[in-house]
């Protein structure tokens, strides 16, 4: 019977650890502060930002919310980031994406000081990861490493296949698995004979963005399957990129959707915030 990797429980455990750390830091006179900027009122972004603020409150991190109008100019946003970069009482800065079309996201991400880049999106953070130096790591792939480690799943020497090559998930995921001494293959939409590639995987990370695309015929018997996708199906029910019911009997461990990778992203964001305060 496959092990169900419980991301909700593991993220709760991480949040408890961080809560203790933050309390100890407070006792030493160190306060952790995250600035969260949202431009406009995109409904999904509002939910994500709300969840981040809630997690901060739970752990004891101070959050400063900047809810800017949809028509905020790029210059105004850059000026706010510049101000937050210079403030000693702000440790982390997060600009919720996507931004309205008139703002250049790349320019905004680059404006955040790498020392406060708790999302790990700045080119300097990504470059540091690439060459094995210290820096913030993108939260979803960092969370997946924690899911594996805290479930007792070894990475060293394993065949790891990542499907997806986004800057936020696929690429940093591949680099982190490599850092853990996995043998890593990155597959993507142009990969020829995808099943042939994924069937080699001891650990398969799926970030394709297509509901239930990965069925058991992509899976090696006994593989560990990590599902990054989240979608709503016809019945308004949440599902992932993996056909969970179909894959369950052939894998050795799997993350459910919801309750797998999702909760880990915020837990790792909180972890980055605590690290940004110098702990
Ligand atoms: N939009 C969707 N996911 C994220 C995230 O992890 N960070 C930011 N800043 N924006 C997002």
Short mmCIF file of C-alpha atoms in Angstrom, two decimals, residues 14-247:
data_model
loop_
_atom_site.label_atom_id
_atom_site.label_comp_id
_atom_site.label_asym_id
_atom_site.label_seq_id
_atom_site.Cartn_x
_atom_site.Cartn_y
_atom_site.Cartn_z
CA UNK A 14 7.56 23.17 10.29
CA UNK A 15 5.33 26.04 11.39
CA UNK A 16 5.51 24.86 15.01
CA UNK A 17 9.32 24.76 14.80
CA UNK A 18 9.36 28.27 13.33
CA UNK A 19 6.97 29.55 16.00
CA UNK A 20 9.41 28.41 18.68
CA UNK A 21 12.36 29.94 16.82
CA UNK A 22 10.56 33.28 16.41
CA UNK A 23 9.64 33.33 20.12
CA UNK A 24 13.31 32.73 21.03
CA UNK A 25 14.37 35.52 18.64
CA UNK A 26 11.81 37.87 20.17
CA UNK A 27 13.24 37.12 23.60
CA UNK A 28 16.62 38.24 22.19
CA UNK A 29 15.02 41.44 20.90
CA UNK A 30 14.87 40.35 17.22
CA UNK A 31 11.58 40.84 15.40
CA UNK A 32 10.89 39.18 12.03
CA UNK A 33 8.99 41.37 9.58
CA UNK A 34 7.65 40.52 6.11
CA UNK A 35 6.36 43.21 3.75
CA UNK A 36 3.67 41.85 1.39
CA UNK A 37 2.76 43.94 -1.64
CA UNK A 38 -0.31 43.29 -3.78
CA UNK A 39 -1.16 45.44 -6.78
CA UNK A 40 -4.83 45.29 -7.79
CA UNK A 41 -7.51 42.93 -6.53
CA UNK A 42 -7.00 39.65 -8.41
CA UNK A 43 -9.21 37.21 -6.46
CA UNK A 44 -6.71 34.31 -6.38
CA UNK A 45 -3.89 36.66 -5.32
CA UNK A 46 -6.05 38.03 -2.51
CA UNK A 47 -6.57 34.47 -1.20
CA UNK A 48 -2.81 33.71 -1.39
CA UNK A 49 -1.88 37.00 0.29
CA UNK A 50 -4.50 36.42 2.99
CA UNK A 51 -3.06 32.95 3.70
CA UNK A 52 0.48 34.38 3.92
CA UNK A 53 -0.64 37.04 6.40
CA UNK A 54 -2.46 34.38 8.46
CA UNK A 55 0.65 32.18 8.57
CA UNK A 56 2.76 35.17 9.67
CA UNK A 57 0.33 35.95 12.49
CA UNK A 58 0.35 32.32 13.64
CA UNK A 59 4.14 32.08 13.76
CA UNK A 60 4.67 35.51 15.29
CA UNK A 61 6.10 37.23 12.21
CA UNK A 62 5.01 40.86 11.80
CA UNK A 63 3.47 41.42 8.37
CA UNK A 64 3.16 44.79 6.68
CA UNK A 65 0.46 44.73 4.01
CA UNK A 66 0.65 47.10 1.04
CA UNK A 67 -2.55 46.86 -0.99
CA UNK A 68 -1.95 49.12 -3.98
CA UNK A 69 -4.46 50.23 -6.60
CA UNK A 70 -4.55 48.40 -9.96
CA UNK A 71 -3.37 51.60 -11.71
CA UNK A 72 -0.29 52.05 -9.50
CA UNK A 73 2.61 53.02 -11.76
CA UNK A 74 5.76 50.94 -12.09
CA UNK A 75 7.73 53.89 -10.72
CA UNK A 76 5.56 54.07 -7.59
CA UNK A 77 5.98 50.32 -6.99
CA UNK A 78 9.75 50.49 -7.53
CA UNK A 79 9.96 53.46 -5.13
CA UNK A 80 8.10 51.49 -2.44
CA UNK A 81 10.46 48.50 -2.90
CA UNK A 82 13.46 50.83 -2.71
CA UNK A 83 12.12 52.26 0.54
CA UNK A 84 11.53 48.76 2.00
CA UNK A 85 15.01 47.65 0.86
CA UNK A 86 16.48 50.44 2.97
CA UNK A 87 14.44 49.81 6.12
CA UNK A 88 16.24 47.98 8.91
CA UNK A 89 12.95 46.86 10.44
CA UNK A 90 11.91 44.92 7.29
CA UNK A 91 13.56 41.52 6.71
CA UNK A 92 11.58 40.10 3.79
CA UNK A 93 9.80 41.63 0.79
CA UNK A 94 7.24 39.77 -1.28
CA UNK A 95 5.48 41.18 -4.34
CA UNK A 96 2.52 38.97 -5.20
CA UNK A 97 2.49 37.90 -8.86
CA UNK A 98 1.01 38.27 -11.41
CA UNK A 99 1.26 42.06 -11.65
CA UNK A 100 -1.00 44.20 -13.89
CA UNK A 101 0.11 44.24 -17.53
CA UNK A 102 1.59 47.76 -17.48
CA UNK A 103 4.22 46.69 -14.91
CA UNK A 104 7.39 44.81 -15.93
CA UNK A 105 7.53 41.85 -13.50
CA UNK A 106 11.15 41.13 -14.26
CA UNK A 107 12.16 44.67 -13.34
CA UNK A 108 10.19 44.45 -10.09
CA UNK A 109 11.73 41.10 -9.08
CA UNK A 110 15.21 42.50 -9.78
CA UNK A 111 14.48 45.59 -7.65
CA UNK A 112 14.04 43.53 -4.46
CA UNK A 113 17.28 43.30 -2.50
CA UNK A 114 18.59 39.68 -2.70
CA UNK A 115 19.01 39.90 1.10
CA UNK A 116 15.21 40.33 1.41
CA UNK A 117 14.15 38.14 -1.53
CA UNK A 118 12.12 35.58 0.47
CA UNK A 119 10.44 34.25 -2.71
CA UNK A 120 13.85 33.32 -4.12
CA UNK A 121 12.94 34.77 -7.53
CA UNK A 122 15.81 37.29 -7.92
CA UNK A 123 18.39 36.27 -10.57
CA UNK A 124 21.08 36.48 -7.87
CA UNK A 125 19.17 33.98 -5.68
CA UNK A 126 18.68 31.63 -8.64
CA UNK A 127 22.35 31.97 -9.63
CA UNK A 128 23.47 31.23 -6.06
CA UNK A 129 21.39 28.04 -6.08
CA UNK A 130 22.91 27.06 -9.41
CA UNK A 131 26.49 27.28 -8.13
CA UNK A 132 25.78 25.91 -4.65
CA UNK A 133 26.10 29.16 -2.72
CA UNK A 134 23.89 30.56 0.04
CA UNK A 135 20.72 32.36 -0.98
CA UNK A 136 16.96 32.15 -0.78
CA UNK A 137 15.39 29.18 -2.58
CA UNK A 138 12.03 29.22 -4.34
CA UNK A 139 9.47 27.98 -1.80
CA UNK A 140 7.63 25.19 -3.66
CA UNK A 141 10.75 23.18 -4.65
CA UNK A 142 12.31 23.80 -1.22
CA UNK A 143 9.08 22.46 0.31
CA UNK A 144 9.24 19.32 -1.83
CA UNK A 145 12.76 18.56 -0.56
CA UNK A 146 11.40 18.87 3.00
CA UNK A 147 8.46 16.57 2.15
CA UNK A 148 10.90 13.91 0.91
CA UNK A 149 13.37 14.26 3.77
CA UNK A 150 10.75 14.34 6.50
CA UNK A 151 9.07 11.25 4.98
CA UNK A 152 12.35 9.34 5.18
CA UNK A 153 12.77 9.20 1.39
CA UNK A 154 16.44 9.32 0.37
CA UNK A 155 17.44 11.29 -2.73
CA UNK A 156 21.14 10.43 -3.08
CA UNK A 157 21.83 8.19 -6.07
CA UNK A 158 18.15 8.05 -7.06
CA UNK A 159 16.86 8.56 -10.59
CA UNK A 160 14.87 11.81 -10.28
CA UNK A 161 12.71 13.03 -13.14
CA UNK A 162 11.16 16.50 -13.07
CA UNK A 163 8.41 17.20 -15.60
CA UNK A 164 8.27 20.97 -16.17
CA UNK A 165 10.98 23.60 -16.59
CA UNK A 166 9.50 26.78 -15.12
CA UNK A 167 11.79 29.24 -13.37
CA UNK A 168 9.77 28.96 -10.15
CA UNK A 169 9.37 25.16 -9.89
CA UNK A 170 11.02 22.93 -12.52
CA UNK A 171 14.48 24.49 -12.80
CA UNK A 172 15.10 25.13 -9.07
CA UNK A 173 13.65 21.67 -8.32
CA UNK A 174 16.20 20.05 -10.61
CA UNK A 175 19.03 22.03 -8.98
CA UNK A 176 17.92 21.10 -5.45
CA UNK A 177 17.69 17.40 -6.32
CA UNK A 178 21.16 17.64 -7.83
CA UNK A 179 22.40 19.33 -4.64
CA UNK A 180 21.06 16.26 -2.76
CA UNK A 181 23.08 13.99 -5.09
CA UNK A 182 20.15 12.73 -7.14
CA UNK A 183 20.60 11.82 -10.82
CA UNK A 184 18.34 14.37 -12.43
CA UNK A 185 16.47 14.51 -15.74
CA UNK A 186 14.26 17.46 -16.70
CA UNK A 187 11.44 16.58 -19.09
CA UNK A 188 9.10 19.09 -20.73
CA UNK A 189 6.48 19.58 -23.42
CA UNK A 190 8.98 18.85 -26.23
CA UNK A 191 10.38 15.68 -24.62
CA UNK A 192 10.15 12.73 -26.98
CA UNK A 193 8.56 9.60 -25.53
CA UNK A 194 7.82 11.10 -22.13
CA UNK A 195 6.61 7.78 -20.70
CA UNK A 196 9.96 6.17 -21.48
CA UNK A 197 11.69 8.95 -19.50
CA UNK A 198 9.29 9.04 -16.54
CA UNK A 199 9.36 5.23 -16.20
CA UNK A 200 13.03 5.51 -15.22
CA UNK A 201 12.17 7.66 -12.19
CA UNK A 202 12.56 6.50 -8.60
CA UNK A 203 11.31 9.98 -7.70
CA UNK A 204 8.96 11.70 -10.15
CA UNK A 205 8.12 15.40 -9.66
CA UNK A 206 5.17 16.46 -11.80
CA UNK A 207 4.66 20.15 -12.64
CA UNK A 208 3.04 20.02 -16.08
CA UNK A 209 -0.05 22.11 -15.42
CA UNK A 210 -2.49 19.61 -16.99
CA UNK A 211 -5.19 18.01 -14.83
CA UNK A 212 -4.71 14.25 -14.24
CA UNK A 213 -2.30 13.92 -17.18
CA UNK A 214 0.00 11.45 -15.43
CA UNK A 215 -1.53 7.99 -15.26
CA UNK A 216 0.01 4.70 -14.09
CA UNK A 217 1.57 4.00 -17.49
CA UNK A 218 4.05 6.84 -16.79
CA UNK A 219 5.13 5.32 -13.46
CA UNK A 220 7.74 2.71 -12.51
CA UNK A 221 6.47 0.22 -9.91
CA UNK A 222 7.43 1.53 -6.47
CA UNK A 223 8.25 5.10 -7.53
CA UNK A 224 7.68 8.15 -5.30
CA UNK A 225 5.29 10.60 -7.00
CA UNK A 226 5.14 14.30 -6.11
CA UNK A 227 2.27 16.27 -7.65
CA UNK A 228 2.77 20.05 -7.91
CA UNK A 229 -0.40 20.72 -9.95
CA UNK A 230 -3.63 22.12 -8.60
CA UNK A 231 -6.77 22.44 -10.70
CA UNK A 232 -10.52 22.45 -10.30
CA UNK A 233 -12.28 19.72 -12.29
CA UNK A 234 -15.79 19.78 -13.78
CA UNK A 235 -17.38 19.06 -10.41
CA UNK A 236 -15.46 21.99 -8.83
CA UNK A 237 -13.29 19.43 -6.97
CA UNK A 238 -9.55 20.00 -6.62
CA UNK A 239 -7.20 17.67 -8.48
CA UNK A 240 -3.54 17.59 -9.47
CA UNK A 241 -1.46 16.86 -12.57
CA UNK A 242 -1.44 13.20 -11.50
CA UNK A 243 -4.40 10.84 -11.80
CA UNK A 244 -4.17 9.98 -8.10
CA UNK A 245 -6.59 7.01 -8.01
CA UNK A 246 -4.95 5.42 -11.04
CA UNK A 247 -1.36 5.87 -9.84
#
